[in-house]
XYZ file of N, CA and C in Angstrom:
267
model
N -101.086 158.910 204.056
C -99.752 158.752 203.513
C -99.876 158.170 202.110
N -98.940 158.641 201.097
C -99.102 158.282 199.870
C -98.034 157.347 199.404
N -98.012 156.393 198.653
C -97.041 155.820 198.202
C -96.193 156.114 196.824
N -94.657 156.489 197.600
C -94.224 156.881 196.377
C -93.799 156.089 194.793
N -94.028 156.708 193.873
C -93.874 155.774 192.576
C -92.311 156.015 191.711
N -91.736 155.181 191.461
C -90.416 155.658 190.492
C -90.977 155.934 189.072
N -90.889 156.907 188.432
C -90.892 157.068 186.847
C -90.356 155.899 186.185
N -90.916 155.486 185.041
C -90.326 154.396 184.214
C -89.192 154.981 183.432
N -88.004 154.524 183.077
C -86.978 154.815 182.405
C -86.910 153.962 181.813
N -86.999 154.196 180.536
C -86.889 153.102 179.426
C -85.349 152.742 179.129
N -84.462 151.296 178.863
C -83.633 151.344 179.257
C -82.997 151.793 177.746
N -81.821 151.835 177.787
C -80.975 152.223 176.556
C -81.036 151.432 175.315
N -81.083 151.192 174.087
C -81.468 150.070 173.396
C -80.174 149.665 173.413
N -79.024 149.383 173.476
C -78.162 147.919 174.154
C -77.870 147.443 175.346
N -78.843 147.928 176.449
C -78.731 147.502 177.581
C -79.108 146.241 177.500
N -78.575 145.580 177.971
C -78.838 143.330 178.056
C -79.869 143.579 179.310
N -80.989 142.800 179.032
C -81.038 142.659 180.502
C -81.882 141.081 180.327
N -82.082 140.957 181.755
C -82.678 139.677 182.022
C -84.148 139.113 181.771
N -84.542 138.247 181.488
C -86.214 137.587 181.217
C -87.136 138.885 182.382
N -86.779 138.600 183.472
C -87.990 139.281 184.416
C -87.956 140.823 184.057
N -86.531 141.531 183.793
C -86.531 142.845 183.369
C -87.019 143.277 182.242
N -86.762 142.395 180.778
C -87.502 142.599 180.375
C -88.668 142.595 179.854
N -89.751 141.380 180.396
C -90.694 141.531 180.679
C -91.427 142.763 180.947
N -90.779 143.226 182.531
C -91.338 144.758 182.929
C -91.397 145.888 182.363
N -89.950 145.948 180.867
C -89.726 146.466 180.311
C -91.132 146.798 179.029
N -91.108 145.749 178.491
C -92.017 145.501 177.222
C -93.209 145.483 178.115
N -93.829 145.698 178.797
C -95.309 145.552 179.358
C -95.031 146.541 180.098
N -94.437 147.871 180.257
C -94.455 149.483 180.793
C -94.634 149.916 179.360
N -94.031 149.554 178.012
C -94.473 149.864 176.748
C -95.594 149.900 176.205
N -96.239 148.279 176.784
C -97.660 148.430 176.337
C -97.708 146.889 175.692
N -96.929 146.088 175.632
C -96.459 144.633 175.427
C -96.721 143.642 176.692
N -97.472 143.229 176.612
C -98.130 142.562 177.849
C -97.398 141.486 178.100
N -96.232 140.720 178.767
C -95.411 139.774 178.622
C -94.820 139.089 179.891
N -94.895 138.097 180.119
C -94.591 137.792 181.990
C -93.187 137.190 181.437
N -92.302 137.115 182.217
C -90.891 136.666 182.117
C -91.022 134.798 181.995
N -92.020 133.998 182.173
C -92.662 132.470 182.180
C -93.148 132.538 180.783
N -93.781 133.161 180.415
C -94.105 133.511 178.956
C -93.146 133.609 177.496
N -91.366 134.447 178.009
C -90.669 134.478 177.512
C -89.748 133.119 177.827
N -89.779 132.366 178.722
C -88.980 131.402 178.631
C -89.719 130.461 178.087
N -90.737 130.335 177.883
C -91.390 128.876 177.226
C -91.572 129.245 176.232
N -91.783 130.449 175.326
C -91.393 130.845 173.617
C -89.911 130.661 173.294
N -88.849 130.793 174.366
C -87.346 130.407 173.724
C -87.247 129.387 173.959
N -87.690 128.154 174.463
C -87.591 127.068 174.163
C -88.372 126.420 173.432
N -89.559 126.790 173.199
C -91.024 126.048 172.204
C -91.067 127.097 170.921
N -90.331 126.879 170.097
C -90.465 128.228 168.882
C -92.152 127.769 168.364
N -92.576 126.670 168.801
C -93.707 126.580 168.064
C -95.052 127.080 169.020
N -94.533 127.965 170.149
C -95.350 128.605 170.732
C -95.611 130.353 170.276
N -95.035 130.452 169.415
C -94.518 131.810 168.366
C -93.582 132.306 168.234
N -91.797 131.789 169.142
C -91.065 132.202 169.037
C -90.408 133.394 170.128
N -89.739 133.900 170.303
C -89.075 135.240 171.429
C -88.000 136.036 170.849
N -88.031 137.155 171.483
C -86.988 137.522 170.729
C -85.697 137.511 170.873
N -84.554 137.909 170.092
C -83.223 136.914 169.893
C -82.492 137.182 171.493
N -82.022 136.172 171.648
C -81.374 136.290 172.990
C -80.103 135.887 172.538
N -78.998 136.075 174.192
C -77.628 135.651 174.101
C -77.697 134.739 175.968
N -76.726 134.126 175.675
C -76.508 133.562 177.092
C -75.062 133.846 177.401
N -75.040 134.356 178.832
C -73.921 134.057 179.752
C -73.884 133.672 180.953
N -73.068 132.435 180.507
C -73.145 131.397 181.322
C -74.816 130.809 181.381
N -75.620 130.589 182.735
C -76.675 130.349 182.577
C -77.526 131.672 182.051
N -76.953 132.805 182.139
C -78.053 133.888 182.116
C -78.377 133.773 180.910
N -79.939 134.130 180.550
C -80.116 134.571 179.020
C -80.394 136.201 179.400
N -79.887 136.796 178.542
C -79.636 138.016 177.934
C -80.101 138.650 176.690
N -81.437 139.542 176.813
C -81.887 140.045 176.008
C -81.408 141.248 175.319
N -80.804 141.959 174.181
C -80.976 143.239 174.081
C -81.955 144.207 174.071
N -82.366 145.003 174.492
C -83.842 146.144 174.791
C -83.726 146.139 173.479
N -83.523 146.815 172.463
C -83.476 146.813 170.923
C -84.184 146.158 170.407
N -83.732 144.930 170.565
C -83.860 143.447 169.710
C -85.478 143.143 169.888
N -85.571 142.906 171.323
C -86.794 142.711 172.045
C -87.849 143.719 171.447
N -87.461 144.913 171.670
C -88.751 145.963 171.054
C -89.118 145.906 169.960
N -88.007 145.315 168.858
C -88.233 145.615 167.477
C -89.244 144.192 167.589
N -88.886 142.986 167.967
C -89.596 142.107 168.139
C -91.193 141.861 168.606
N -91.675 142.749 169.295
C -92.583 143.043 170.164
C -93.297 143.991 168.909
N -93.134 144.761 168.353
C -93.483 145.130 167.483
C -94.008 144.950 166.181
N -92.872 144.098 165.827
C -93.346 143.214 164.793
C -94.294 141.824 164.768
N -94.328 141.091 166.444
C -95.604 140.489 166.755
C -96.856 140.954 166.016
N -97.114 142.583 166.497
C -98.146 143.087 166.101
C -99.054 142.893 165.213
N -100.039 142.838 164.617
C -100.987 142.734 163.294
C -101.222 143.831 162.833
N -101.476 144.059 161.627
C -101.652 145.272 160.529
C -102.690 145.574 161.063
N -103.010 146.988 161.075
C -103.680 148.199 161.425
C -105.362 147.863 161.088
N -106.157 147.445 161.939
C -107.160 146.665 161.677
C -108.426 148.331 161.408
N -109.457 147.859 160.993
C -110.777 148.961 161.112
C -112.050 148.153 161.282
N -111.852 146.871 162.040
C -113.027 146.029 162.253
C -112.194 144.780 162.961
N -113.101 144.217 163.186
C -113.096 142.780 164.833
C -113.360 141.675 163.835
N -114.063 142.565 162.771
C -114.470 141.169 162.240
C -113.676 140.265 161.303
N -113.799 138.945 161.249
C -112.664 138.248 160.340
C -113.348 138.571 158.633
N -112.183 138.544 158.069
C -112.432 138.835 156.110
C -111.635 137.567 155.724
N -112.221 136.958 154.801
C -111.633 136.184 154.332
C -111.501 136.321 152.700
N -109.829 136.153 152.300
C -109.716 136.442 151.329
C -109.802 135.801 150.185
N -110.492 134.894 150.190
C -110.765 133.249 149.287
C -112.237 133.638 149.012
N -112.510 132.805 147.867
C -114.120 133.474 147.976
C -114.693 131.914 147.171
């Protein structure tokens, strides 16, 4: 017997959704991110920051948008080596 799998559907970019959703969201992208991860960057900006949220009531509320563009821009410029360059000489 095989176990069946749901296709990922990426959600709409103004769908709100929640820390754990989008977590699952951004790490089916390729953004490796646990929903514990995103709550201790929106409260510790000096852990690198999260991306922009809204609250209702207790919920925080991400936009898919916001988040991706965010997740993205984490990123580092297009590397062609591991190794560190330093630009001071």
């Amino acid at each position: 017997m095989t176990a069946s799998t749901t296709p990922y559907t990426e959600p709409a970019p103004d769908s709100l959704l929640e820390r754990k959703a989008l977590a699952a969201a951004l790490t089916a992208r390729g953004f490796r991110i646990s929903a514990t991860t995103l709550a201790i960057r929106a409260s510790v900006p000096e852990r690198g920051g999260s991306p922009p949220f809204r609250r209702f009531g207790r919920r925080v509320l991400y936009r898919w948008q916001d988040a991706l563009d965010w997740a993205e821009g984490s990123m580092s410029e297009v590397l062609t080596s591991s190794r560190r360059t330093s630009t001071t000489n």
